[in-house]
Amino acid sequence: MQQALMQTYARLPVSFERGEGAWLWDTDGNRYLDALSGIAVCGLGHAHPAVTRALQEQAERLLHTSNLYGIPLQEQLAAKLCARSGMERVFFCNSGAEANEAAIKLARLWGHRKGLERPGILVMDNAFHGRTLATLTATGNRKAQAGFGPLVDGFVRVPFNDLEAVDAAARDHGNIVAVLAEPVQGEGGIRVGDVDYLKGLRERCDAHGWLLMFDEVQTGMGRTGSWFAYQQAGIVPDVLSLAKALGNGMPIGASLARGEAAELLQPGSHGTTFGGNPLAARAALAVVDTLERYALAERAAELGERLQAGFRERMGALPGVQDIRGRGLMLGIELDRPCGDLVKQALAARLLINVTAERVIRLLPPLIISDDEADRIVDTVSDLVQDFLASTADN
Ligand SMILES: *Cc1c(COP(=O)(O)O)cnc(C)c1O
């Protein structure tokens, strides 16, 4: 049946038809533990009753009216997200790439307002910001960019976690107006931005009058143990991108801003047909309420420690395991060799995981997992890695 699809994904040979909490059932009735959450989307797990009820009620009432009219649910959601994040205004869209497109457009407006004809945005090695042309250009992955030239002008790339490189870029490029970065790089291999690095970015942005723009599409909504990852560095950005977990599977993205950055877009300067429609906004409101009610960001921090401690105990001494890292429920286990085959081996063991940056096992379990489910992830992954390292040892 997949002949009718553009072949953008080398899909695994399994299809799911039902989910509940951290579990998925395939079309043959087999049950899988989901340690990936649809790539950090289903933070509340599958078929969460609060989201299901919100969608059911809203579907019976009103799906869409367009942004030509007031949308009270969108306004309520914006107010809640601003209160949690320290931002002041929100533009809703439908995906992470669109949220970052809005951020990039804000930076351009910011630059032009300063009288710069060709404003530049500082982006990082190994960054991932999406697949539209501008966000693909901002993405630090040559393979993802190959064949899509000409790319978009106006980006300057520096190594991640390197403040000296930021200072050098500031000296070399007089046109920089913003920094776009993930506080924890996801696709790039669960690379954690040091607290001092994130603080240092804030200082540089203040010193130079740049916008600090965090892409929290993957890290946001409690995933890293706080509502937003930057909160662990005690700073606030000027612009914030959200998507993935915001709707728990209902597509919705958001670009948030504060201060002068929040006033840059005016009627006619940006827009969207679907963005923030009543159905999507209602789902996201249910997500926000559930994160609040069950203190799931705090729970993610606790579970992250449990998982990291478990992995260190089971695998810390294995020579093939180079690093165990992450924040909250965004975890990476870096091996000394390519390990893409582990994804299929895990699938056979009825566990869903991901491998990114060739050698990094990426785990993004839902925030609602139990301690027992977390321990099960530790056991299964540790067994798989042990077998994998033994079977691929070069001797
Ligand atoms: C997934 C992701 C994106 C892109 O989101 P889409 O919804 O696929 O467009 C952007 N930035 C980060 C950090 C992501 O993880």
mmCIF file of C-alpha atoms and ligand atoms in Angstrom:
data_model
loop_
_atom_site.group_PDB
_atom_site.id
_atom_site.type_symbol
_atom_site.label_atom_id
_atom_site.label_comp_id
_atom_site.label_asym_id
_atom_site.label_seq_id
_atom_site.Cartn_x
_atom_site.Cartn_y
_atom_site.Cartn_z
ATOM 1 C CA MET A 1 0.000 0.000 0.000
ATOM 2 C CA GLN A 2 2.959 2.351 0.504
ATOM 3 C CA GLN A 3 3.511 2.742 -3.276
ATOM 4 C CA ALA A 4 1.083 5.656 -3.180
ATOM 5 C CA LEU A 5 3.233 7.523 -0.657
ATOM 6 C CA MET A 6 6.233 9.680 -1.442
ATOM 7 C CA GLN A 7 9.111 7.677 -0.064
ATOM 8 C CA THR A 8 10.225 10.203 2.540
ATOM 9 C CA TYR A 9 10.541 7.602 5.290
ATOM 10 C CA ALA A 10 12.156 4.161 5.476
ATOM 11 C CA ARG A 11 9.348 2.930 7.691
ATOM 12 C CA LEU A 12 9.648 0.044 10.108
ATOM 13 C CA PRO A 13 7.466 -2.953 9.224
ATOM 14 C CA VAL A 14 4.805 -2.353 11.831
ATOM 15 C CA SER A 15 1.569 -0.360 12.050
ATOM 16 C CA PHE A 16 -0.230 0.543 15.233
ATOM 17 C CA GLU A 17 -3.958 0.726 15.628
ATOM 18 C CA ARG A 18 -4.498 1.497 19.281
ATOM 19 C CA GLY A 19 -2.716 3.096 22.201
ATOM 20 C CA GLU A 20 -3.173 3.583 25.902
ATOM 21 C CA GLY A 21 -0.714 5.381 28.170
ATOM 22 C CA ALA A 22 2.795 4.248 27.327
ATOM 23 C CA TRP A 23 1.584 1.250 25.326
ATOM 24 C CA LEU A 24 0.737 0.667 21.666
ATOM 25 C CA TRP A 25 -0.907 -2.310 19.973
ATOM 26 C CA ASP A 26 -0.053 -3.304 16.399
ATOM 27 C CA THR A 27 -2.459 -4.664 13.794
ATOM 28 C CA ASP A 28 -1.681 -8.231 14.946
ATOM 29 C CA GLY A 29 -2.545 -7.405 18.550
ATOM 30 C CA ASN A 30 1.052 -7.325 19.844
ATOM 31 C CA ARG A 31 1.751 -4.842 22.637
ATOM 32 C CA TYR A 32 4.757 -2.458 22.624
ATOM 33 C CA LEU A 33 6.198 -0.173 25.295
ATOM 34 C CA ASP A 34 6.612 3.258 23.743
ATOM 35 C CA ALA A 35 9.862 4.967 24.772
ATOM 36 C CA LEU A 36 9.633 7.496 21.921
ATOM 37 C CA SER A 37 6.140 9.053 22.235
ATOM 38 C CA GLY A 38 5.784 9.655 18.502
ATOM 39 C CA ILE A 39 9.048 11.668 18.670
ATOM 40 C CA ALA A 40 8.298 13.640 21.831
ATOM 41 C CA VAL A 41 4.736 14.429 20.762
ATOM 42 C CA CYS A 42 2.567 12.272 23.032
ATOM 43 C CA GLY A 43 3.971 13.536 26.324
ATOM 44 C CA LEU A 44 0.763 12.500 28.077
ATOM 45 C CA GLY A 45 0.921 9.075 26.447
ATOM 46 C CA HIS A 46 -1.665 7.699 24.052
ATOM 47 C CA ALA A 47 -5.399 8.264 24.336
ATOM 48 C CA HIS A 48 -5.065 10.422 27.436
ATOM 49 C CA PRO A 49 -8.652 10.814 28.712
ATOM 50 C CA ALA A 50 -8.350 14.605 29.242
ATOM 51 C CA VAL A 51 -7.263 15.158 25.636
ATOM 52 C CA THR A 52 -9.777 12.663 24.265
ATOM 53 C CA ARG A 53 -12.628 14.350 26.125
ATOM 54 C CA ALA A 54 -11.522 17.822 25.026
ATOM 55 C CA LEU A 55 -11.385 16.732 21.380
ATOM 56 C CA GLN A 56 -14.740 14.958 21.539
ATOM 57 C CA GLU A 57 -16.507 17.927 23.108
ATOM 58 C CA GLN A 58 -14.931 20.441 20.770
ATOM 59 C CA ALA A 59 -15.550 18.308 17.657
ATOM 60 C CA GLU A 60 -19.258 18.387 18.443
ATOM 61 C CA ARG A 61 -19.207 22.159 18.843
ATOM 62 C CA LEU A 62 -16.822 23.898 16.410
ATOM 63 C CA LEU A 63 -13.646 22.945 14.518
ATOM 64 C CA HIS A 64 -12.598 25.990 12.594
ATOM 65 C CA THR A 65 -13.578 29.564 11.835
ATOM 66 C CA SER A 66 -10.248 31.119 10.649
ATOM 67 C CA ASN A 67 -8.205 33.862 12.226
ATOM 68 C CA LEU A 68 -10.469 36.502 10.692
ATOM 69 C CA TYR A 69 -12.550 36.186 13.874
ATOM 70 C CA GLY A 70 -11.932 36.029 17.582
ATOM 71 C CA ILE A 71 -11.051 32.562 18.908
ATOM 72 C CA PRO A 72 -11.504 32.543 22.705
ATOM 73 C CA LEU A 73 -9.849 29.120 23.138
ATOM 74 C CA GLN A 74 -6.750 30.384 21.309
ATOM 75 C CA GLU A 75 -6.695 33.476 23.551
ATOM 76 C CA GLN A 76 -6.957 31.333 26.701
ATOM 77 C CA LEU A 77 -4.174 29.050 25.507
ATOM 78 C CA ALA A 78 -1.922 32.010 24.673
ATOM 79 C CA ALA A 79 -2.452 33.499 28.143
ATOM 80 C CA LYS A 80 -1.605 30.197 29.842
ATOM 81 C CA LEU A 81 1.530 29.632 27.748
ATOM 82 C CA CYS A 82 2.696 33.202 28.381
ATOM 83 C CA ALA A 83 2.192 32.809 32.129
ATOM 84 C CA ARG A 84 4.263 29.605 32.140
ATOM 85 C CA SER A 85 7.033 30.808 29.845
ATOM 86 C CA GLY A 86 7.499 34.493 30.661
ATOM 87 C CA MET A 87 6.523 35.436 27.113
ATOM 88 C CA GLU A 88 3.958 38.120 26.245
ATOM 89 C CA ARG A 89 2.378 37.268 22.881
ATOM 90 C CA VAL A 90 1.836 34.121 20.828
ATOM 91 C CA PHE A 91 1.438 33.328 17.137
ATOM 92 C CA PHE A 92 -0.114 29.889 16.642
ATOM 93 C CA CYS A 93 0.715 27.670 13.676
ATOM 94 C CA ASN A 94 0.659 23.944 12.924
ATOM 95 C CA SER A 95 4.191 22.585 13.265
ATOM 96 C CA GLY A 96 7.676 23.107 14.613
ATOM 97 C CA ALA A 97 9.053 24.266 11.290
ATOM 98 C CA GLU A 98 6.340 26.907 11.047
ATOM 99 C CA ALA A 99 7.047 28.112 14.579
ATOM 100 C CA ASN A 100 10.714 28.523 13.645
ATOM 101 C CA GLU A 101 9.787 30.226 10.359
ATOM 102 C CA ALA A 102 7.915 32.796 12.411
ATOM 103 C CA ALA A 103 10.972 33.219 14.666
ATOM 104 C CA ILE A 104 13.221 33.706 11.624
ATOM 105 C CA LYS A 105 10.826 36.279 10.220
ATOM 106 C CA LEU A 106 10.824 38.092 13.579
ATOM 107 C CA ALA A 107 14.626 38.212 13.484
ATOM 108 C CA ARG A 108 14.516 39.637 9.953
ATOM 109 C CA LEU A 109 12.065 42.344 11.019
ATOM 110 C CA TRP A 110 14.233 43.063 14.045
ATOM 111 C CA GLY A 111 17.284 43.482 11.811
ATOM 112 C CA HIS A 112 15.554 45.689 9.279
ATOM 113 C CA ARG A 113 14.274 47.853 12.076
ATOM 114 C CA LYS A 114 17.882 48.369 13.113
ATOM 115 C CA GLY A 115 18.647 49.495 9.579
ATOM 116 C CA LEU A 116 20.448 46.313 8.482
ATOM 117 C CA GLU A 117 19.695 45.329 4.909
ATOM 118 C CA ARG A 118 20.962 41.753 5.238
ATOM 119 C CA PRO A 119 20.448 40.675 8.828
ATOM 120 C CA GLY A 120 22.102 37.423 9.919
ATOM 121 C CA ILE A 121 20.990 34.756 12.394
ATOM 122 C CA LEU A 122 23.499 32.726 14.376
ATOM 123 C CA VAL A 123 22.738 28.978 14.266
ATOM 124 C CA MET A 124 24.544 25.921 15.612
ATOM 125 C CA ASP A 125 26.356 22.864 14.312
ATOM 126 C CA ASN A 126 24.118 19.773 14.508
ATOM 127 C CA ALA A 127 21.007 21.897 14.979
ATOM 128 C CA PHE A 128 17.614 20.720 13.769
ATOM 129 C CA HIS A 129 14.945 23.308 13.093
ATOM 130 C CA GLY A 130 12.691 21.747 10.443
ATOM 131 C CA ARG A 131 12.339 21.010 6.744
ATOM 132 C CA THR A 132 10.998 24.171 5.135
ATOM 133 C CA LEU A 133 13.647 26.007 3.134
ATOM 134 C CA ALA A 134 14.526 28.547 5.813
ATOM 135 C CA THR A 135 14.439 26.071 8.697
ATOM 136 C CA LEU A 136 16.365 23.524 6.620
ATOM 137 C CA THR A 137 19.016 26.172 6.064
ATOM 138 C CA ALA A 138 19.122 26.800 9.815
ATOM 139 C CA THR A 139 19.447 23.031 10.360
ATOM 140 C CA GLY A 140 23.087 21.950 10.715
ATOM 141 C CA ASN A 141 22.939 18.753 8.701
ATOM 142 C CA ARG A 142 24.478 18.638 5.218
ATOM 143 C CA LYS A 143 22.658 15.408 4.344
ATOM 144 C CA ALA A 144 19.268 16.970 5.050
ATOM 145 C CA GLN A 145 20.200 19.978 2.916
ATOM 146 C CA ALA A 146 21.675 18.025 -0.022
ATOM 147 C CA GLY A 147 19.911 18.655 -3.300
ATOM 148 C CA PHE A 148 17.731 21.515 -2.099
ATOM 149 C CA GLY A 149 19.895 24.469 -3.053
ATOM 150 C CA PRO A 150 19.810 27.356 -3.382
ATOM 151 C CA LEU A 151 19.276 27.596 0.351
ATOM 152 C CA VAL A 152 18.244 30.731 2.211
ATOM 153 C CA ASP A 153 20.705 33.546 2.861
ATOM 154 C CA GLY A 154 21.407 35.122 6.209
ATOM 155 C CA PHE A 155 22.588 32.336 8.535
ATOM 156 C CA VAL A 156 25.963 32.112 10.263
ATOM 157 C CA ARG A 157 26.876 28.757 11.810
ATOM 158 C CA VAL A 158 29.005 28.169 14.892
ATOM 159 C CA PRO A 159 29.780 25.108 17.078
ATOM 160 C CA PHE A 160 27.240 24.331 19.825
ATOM 161 C CA ASN A 161 28.159 24.918 23.488
ATOM 162 C CA ASP A 162 30.967 27.264 22.438
ATOM 163 C CA LEU A 163 30.716 30.874 23.615
ATOM 164 C CA GLU A 164 34.094 31.836 22.149
ATOM 165 C CA ALA A 165 32.757 30.938 18.721
ATOM 166 C CA VAL A 166 29.792 33.231 19.365
ATOM 167 C CA ASP A 167 32.149 36.067 20.291
ATOM 168 C CA ALA A 168 34.271 35.446 17.208
ATOM 169 C CA ALA A 169 31.168 35.486 14.993
ATOM 170 C CA ALA A 170 30.092 38.754 16.595
ATOM 171 C CA ARG A 171 33.469 40.256 15.648
ATOM 172 C CA ASP A 172 33.516 38.800 12.122
ATOM 173 C CA HIS A 173 29.909 39.481 11.136
ATOM 174 C CA GLY A 174 28.511 42.925 11.802
ATOM 175 C CA ASN A 175 25.060 41.907 10.610
ATOM 176 C CA ILE A 176 24.020 39.395 13.303
ATOM 177 C CA VAL A 177 20.675 40.195 14.923
ATOM 178 C CA ALA A 178 19.618 36.952 16.630
ATOM 179 C CA VAL A 179 20.695 33.568 17.954
ATOM 180 C CA LEU A 180 18.555 30.516 17.207
ATOM 181 C CA ALA A 181 19.368 27.421 19.287
ATOM 182 C CA GLU A 182 17.921 24.317 20.945
ATOM 183 C CA PRO A 183 18.699 24.267 24.697
ATOM 184 C CA VAL A 184 19.119 20.492 24.284
ATOM 185 C CA GLN A 185 19.763 19.382 20.715
ATOM 186 C CA GLY A 186 17.404 16.528 19.874
ATOM 187 C CA GLU A 187 17.956 15.204 16.350
ATOM 188 C CA GLY A 188 21.602 16.246 16.652
ATOM 189 C CA GLY A 189 22.187 13.563 19.301
ATOM 190 C CA ILE A 190 20.759 14.707 22.664
ATOM 191 C CA ARG A 191 23.521 17.254 23.153
ATOM 192 C CA VAL A 192 22.801 19.209 26.321
ATOM 193 C CA GLY A 193 23.486 22.936 26.286
ATOM 194 C CA ASP A 194 25.447 23.707 29.466
ATOM 195 C CA VAL A 195 23.768 26.064 31.919
ATOM 196 C CA ASP A 196 26.731 28.457 31.568
ATOM 197 C CA TYR A 197 26.403 28.321 27.801
ATOM 198 C CA LEU A 198 22.706 29.225 27.851
ATOM 199 C CA LYS A 199 23.404 32.043 30.333
ATOM 200 C CA GLY A 200 26.291 33.189 28.164
ATOM 201 C CA LEU A 201 24.041 33.325 25.108
ATOM 202 C CA ARG A 202 21.611 35.513 27.063
ATOM 203 C CA GLU A 203 24.489 37.837 28.072
ATOM 204 C CA ARG A 204 25.758 38.140 24.484
ATOM 205 C CA CYS A 205 22.279 38.824 23.158
ATOM 206 C CA ASP A 206 21.807 41.549 25.772
ATOM 207 C CA ALA A 207 25.220 43.061 25.042
ATOM 208 C CA HIS A 208 24.739 43.150 21.246
ATOM 209 C CA GLY A 209 21.000 43.814 21.059
ATOM 210 C CA TRP A 210 20.348 40.395 19.488
ATOM 211 C CA LEU A 211 17.179 38.379 19.952
ATOM 212 C CA LEU A 212 17.686 35.145 21.885
ATOM 213 C CA MET A 213 15.424 32.612 20.166
ATOM 214 C CA PHE A 214 15.094 29.145 21.664
ATOM 215 C CA ASP A 215 13.718 26.269 19.619
ATOM 216 C CA GLU A 216 11.950 24.220 22.297
ATOM 217 C CA VAL A 217 9.877 22.266 19.805
ATOM 218 C CA GLN A 218 11.268 19.028 21.258
ATOM 219 C CA THR A 219 12.357 20.147 24.746
ATOM 220 C CA GLY A 220 9.245 22.128 25.686
ATOM 221 C CA MET A 221 6.098 21.192 27.626
ATOM 222 C CA GLY A 222 7.788 19.490 30.576
ATOM 223 C CA ARG A 223 9.971 17.077 28.628
ATOM 224 C CA THR A 224 13.305 18.073 30.213
ATOM 225 C CA GLY A 225 12.040 18.311 33.800
ATOM 226 C CA SER A 226 10.813 21.915 33.687
ATOM 227 C CA TRP A 227 8.086 23.462 31.539
ATOM 228 C CA PHE A 228 10.802 24.832 29.274
ATOM 229 C CA ALA A 229 14.444 23.775 29.274
ATOM 230 C CA TYR A 230 15.779 27.351 29.526
ATOM 231 C CA GLN A 231 14.168 27.686 32.953
ATOM 232 C CA GLN A 232 16.889 25.422 34.336
ATOM 233 C CA ALA A 233 19.426 28.110 33.393
ATOM 234 C CA GLY A 234 17.412 30.833 35.116
ATOM 235 C CA ILE A 235 17.086 32.893 31.940
ATOM 236 C CA VAL A 236 14.276 33.897 29.579
ATOM 237 C CA PRO A 237 14.622 34.102 25.773
ATOM 238 C CA ASP A 238 13.051 36.795 23.579
ATOM 239 C CA VAL A 239 11.455 34.306 21.211
ATOM 240 C CA LEU A 240 10.357 30.720 21.864
ATOM 241 C CA SER A 241 9.246 27.997 19.415
ATOM 242 C CA LEU A 242 6.927 25.216 20.554
ATOM 243 C CA ALA A 243 5.127 22.386 18.784
ATOM 244 C CA LYS A 244 5.529 18.629 19.236
ATOM 245 C CA ALA A 245 4.019 17.935 22.692
ATOM 246 C CA LEU A 246 1.830 21.035 22.692
ATOM 247 C CA GLY A 247 -1.194 19.161 21.315
ATOM 248 C CA ASN A 248 -0.268 15.593 22.373
ATOM 249 C CA GLY A 249 -0.785 14.523 18.745
ATOM 250 C CA MET A 250 -3.180 17.222 17.604
ATOM 251 C CA PRO A 251 -0.989 19.280 15.225
ATOM 252 C CA ILE A 252 -0.265 22.710 16.717
ATOM 253 C CA GLY A 253 2.807 24.920 16.935
ATOM 254 C CA ALA A 254 3.457 28.268 18.539
ATOM 255 C CA SER A 255 5.917 31.110 18.278
ATOM 256 C CA LEU A 256 6.030 33.147 21.488
ATOM 257 C CA ALA A 257 7.799 36.436 22.062
ATOM 258 C CA ARG A 258 8.244 39.118 24.678
ATOM 259 C CA GLY A 259 9.327 42.735 24.790
ATOM 260 C CA GLU A 260 9.883 44.514 21.505
ATOM 261 C CA ALA A 261 10.011 41.192 19.653
ATOM 262 C CA ALA A 262 6.359 40.644 20.563
ATOM 263 C CA GLU A 263 5.333 43.832 18.742
ATOM 264 C CA LEU A 264 7.115 43.216 15.432
ATOM 265 C CA LEU A 265 4.333 41.342 13.634
ATOM 266 C CA GLN A 266 1.376 43.499 12.699
ATOM 267 C CA PRO A 267 -1.805 42.880 10.695
ATOM 268 C CA GLY A 268 -0.849 41.670 7.246
ATOM 269 C CA SER A 269 2.778 40.802 8.045
ATOM 270 C CA HIS A 270 2.269 37.103 8.845
ATOM 271 C CA GLY A 271 -0.590 34.638 8.960
ATOM 272 C CA THR A 272 -1.957 31.121 8.802
ATOM 273 C CA THR A 273 -5.260 29.527 7.810
ATOM 274 C CA PHE A 274 -5.348 26.696 10.336
ATOM 275 C CA GLY A 275 -3.087 28.003 13.122
ATOM 276 C CA GLY A 276 -4.660 27.934 16.572
ATOM 277 C CA ASN A 277 -8.080 26.789 15.443
ATOM 278 C CA PRO A 278 -10.621 25.900 18.134
ATOM 279 C CA LEU A 279 -9.973 22.149 17.942
ATOM 280 C CA ALA A 280 -6.181 22.416 18.199
ATOM 281 C CA ALA A 281 -6.364 25.098 20.891
ATOM 282 C CA ARG A 282 -8.770 23.007 22.937
ATOM 283 C CA ALA A 283 -6.457 19.992 22.774
ATOM 284 C CA ALA A 284 -3.466 22.099 23.825
ATOM 285 C CA LEU A 285 -5.440 23.604 26.710
ATOM 286 C CA ALA A 286 -6.143 20.070 27.926
ATOM 287 C CA VAL A 287 -2.423 19.315 27.676
ATOM 288 C CA VAL A 288 -1.474 22.421 29.683
ATOM 289 C CA ASP A 289 -4.102 21.669 32.344
ATOM 290 C CA THR A 290 -2.945 18.062 32.656
ATOM 291 C CA LEU A 291 0.740 19.014 32.943
ATOM 292 C CA GLU A 292 -0.256 21.440 35.713
ATOM 293 C CA ARG A 293 -2.645 19.153 37.550
ATOM 294 C CA TYR A 294 -0.248 16.225 37.794
ATOM 295 C CA ALA A 295 2.996 18.265 38.072
ATOM 296 C CA LEU A 296 4.347 16.288 35.141
ATOM 297 C CA ALA A 297 7.424 18.456 34.555
ATOM 298 C CA GLU A 298 8.610 17.632 38.069
ATOM 299 C CA ARG A 299 7.731 14.003 37.461
ATOM 300 C CA ALA A 300 9.789 14.041 34.249
ATOM 301 C CA ALA A 301 12.796 15.292 36.230
ATOM 302 C CA GLU A 302 12.354 12.502 38.780
ATOM 303 C CA LEU A 303 11.881 9.820 36.113
ATOM 304 C CA GLY A 304 14.878 11.121 34.183
ATOM 305 C CA GLU A 305 17.076 10.660 37.230
ATOM 306 C CA ARG A 306 15.713 7.179 37.776
ATOM 307 C CA LEU A 307 16.390 6.207 34.160
ATOM 308 C CA GLN A 308 19.877 7.736 34.071
ATOM 309 C CA ALA A 309 20.799 6.055 37.357
ATOM 310 C CA GLY A 310 19.481 2.742 36.010
ATOM 311 C CA PHE A 311 21.404 3.063 32.760
ATOM 312 C CA ARG A 312 24.609 4.011 34.576
ATOM 313 C CA GLU A 313 24.277 1.019 36.849
ATOM 314 C CA ARG A 314 23.568 -1.397 34.013
ATOM 315 C CA MET A 315 25.786 0.058 31.273
ATOM 316 C CA GLY A 316 28.112 2.666 32.761
ATOM 317 C CA ALA A 317 31.046 0.254 32.809
ATOM 318 C CA LEU A 318 30.566 -1.155 29.297
ATOM 319 C CA PRO A 319 33.508 -0.094 27.123
ATOM 320 C CA GLY A 320 31.234 0.435 24.085
ATOM 321 C CA VAL A 321 29.052 2.918 25.927
ATOM 322 C CA GLN A 322 30.645 6.351 25.600
ATOM 323 C CA ASP A 323 28.114 8.567 27.305
ATOM 324 C CA ILE A 324 24.750 8.504 29.070
ATOM 325 C CA ARG A 325 23.216 11.964 29.104
ATOM 326 C CA GLY A 326 20.124 14.086 28.901
ATOM 327 C CA ARG A 327 17.683 16.220 30.834
ATOM 328 C CA GLY A 328 14.492 14.820 32.283
ATOM 329 C CA LEU A 329 12.869 12.418 29.842
ATOM 330 C CA MET A 330 15.074 13.423 26.929
ATOM 331 C CA LEU A 331 17.838 10.858 27.112
ATOM 332 C CA GLY A 332 20.750 9.825 24.928
ATOM 333 C CA ILE A 333 23.055 6.829 25.178
ATOM 334 C CA GLU A 334 26.047 7.282 22.909
ATOM 335 C CA LEU A 335 27.842 4.164 21.711
ATOM 336 C CA ASP A 336 31.274 3.896 20.131
ATOM 337 C CA ARG A 337 29.802 2.563 16.852
ATOM 338 C CA PRO A 338 26.834 3.112 14.534
ATOM 339 C CA CYS A 339 23.823 1.442 16.119
ATOM 340 C CA GLY A 340 20.847 2.019 13.833
ATOM 341 C CA ASP A 341 20.165 -1.747 13.880
ATOM 342 C CA LEU A 342 19.159 -1.434 17.531
ATOM 343 C CA VAL A 343 15.863 0.139 16.502
ATOM 344 C CA LYS A 344 14.734 -3.098 14.807
ATOM 345 C CA GLN A 345 16.129 -5.251 17.598
ATOM 346 C CA ALA A 346 14.161 -3.182 20.112
ATOM 347 C CA LEU A 347 11.048 -3.501 17.974
ATOM 348 C CA ALA A 348 11.437 -7.284 18.070
ATOM 349 C CA ALA A 349 11.658 -6.946 21.873
ATOM 350 C CA ARG A 350 8.426 -4.878 21.721
ATOM 351 C CA LEU A 351 10.067 -1.613 22.689
ATOM 352 C CA LEU A 352 9.995 1.581 20.609
ATOM 353 C CA ILE A 353 13.224 3.590 20.612
ATOM 354 C CA ASN A 354 15.097 5.746 18.126
ATOM 355 C CA VAL A 355 18.714 6.159 17.067
ATOM 356 C CA THR A 356 19.897 9.581 15.957
ATOM 357 C CA ALA A 357 23.254 10.997 14.863
ATOM 358 C CA GLU A 358 24.179 7.366 13.933
ATOM 359 C CA ARG A 359 25.507 6.366 17.349
ATOM 360 C CA VAL A 360 23.074 7.818 19.871
ATOM 361 C CA ILE A 361 20.118 5.883 21.239
ATOM 362 C CA ARG A 362 17.395 8.464 21.794
ATOM 363 C CA LEU A 363 14.702 7.899 24.403
ATOM 364 C CA LEU A 364 11.689 10.187 24.775
ATOM 365 C CA PRO A 365 9.174 8.220 26.845
ATOM 366 C CA PRO A 366 5.841 9.776 27.810
ATOM 367 C CA LEU A 367 5.804 11.827 31.018
ATOM 368 C CA ILE A 368 3.056 9.610 32.470
ATOM 369 C CA ILE A 369 5.100 6.369 32.677
ATOM 370 C CA SER A 370 5.167 4.535 35.987
ATOM 371 C CA ASP A 371 8.341 3.647 37.873
ATOM 372 C CA ASP A 372 7.851 0.039 36.743
ATOM 373 C CA GLU A 373 7.595 1.078 33.114
ATOM 374 C CA ALA A 374 10.743 3.197 33.488
ATOM 375 C CA ASP A 375 12.583 0.225 34.990
ATOM 376 C CA ARG A 376 11.377 -1.944 32.145
ATOM 377 C CA ILE A 377 12.851 0.521 29.651
ATOM 378 C CA VAL A 378 16.173 0.381 31.515
ATOM 379 C CA ASP A 379 16.201 -3.424 31.532
ATOM 380 C CA THR A 380 15.215 -3.886 27.906
ATOM 381 C CA VAL A 381 17.543 -1.207 26.515
ATOM 382 C CA SER A 382 20.458 -2.409 28.649
ATOM 383 C CA ASP A 383 19.980 -6.026 27.524
ATOM 384 C CA LEU A 384 19.745 -4.951 23.897
ATOM 385 C CA VAL A 385 22.861 -2.782 24.078
ATOM 386 C CA GLN A 386 24.833 -5.531 25.799
ATOM 387 C CA ASP A 387 23.869 -8.058 23.093
ATOM 388 C CA PHE A 388 24.472 -5.517 20.347
ATOM 389 C CA LEU A 389 27.961 -4.644 21.579
ATOM 390 C CA ALA A 390 28.848 -8.334 21.964
ATOM 391 C CA SER A 391 27.571 -9.246 18.493
ATOM 392 C CA THR A 392 29.278 -6.331 16.722
ATOM 393 C CA ALA A 393 32.627 -6.530 18.547
ATOM 394 C CA ASP A 394 35.458 -6.583 15.982
ATOM 395 C CA ASN A 395 37.749 -9.469 16.799
HETATM 396 C C1 LIG B 1 10.786 18.263 15.365
HETATM 397 C C2 LIG B 1 11.535 19.524 15.474
HETATM 398 C C3 LIG B 1 11.307 20.589 14.588
HETATM 399 C C4 LIG B 1 10.384 20.475 13.408
HETATM 400 O O1 LIG B 1 9.075 20.263 13.764
HETATM 401 P P1 LIG B 1 7.986 19.837 12.635
HETATM 402 O O2 LIG B 1 6.705 19.837 13.373
HETATM 403 O O3 LIG B 1 8.405 18.485 12.137
HETATM 404 O O4 LIG B 1 8.065 20.855 11.563
HETATM 405 C C5 LIG B 1 11.972 21.772 14.812
HETATM 406 N N1 LIG B 1 12.835 21.902 15.833
HETATM 407 C C6 LIG B 1 13.088 20.900 16.688
HETATM 408 C C7 LIG B 1 14.042 21.117 17.824
HETATM 409 C C8 LIG B 1 12.472 19.673 16.534
HETATM 410 O O5 LIG B 1 12.737 18.670 17.364
#
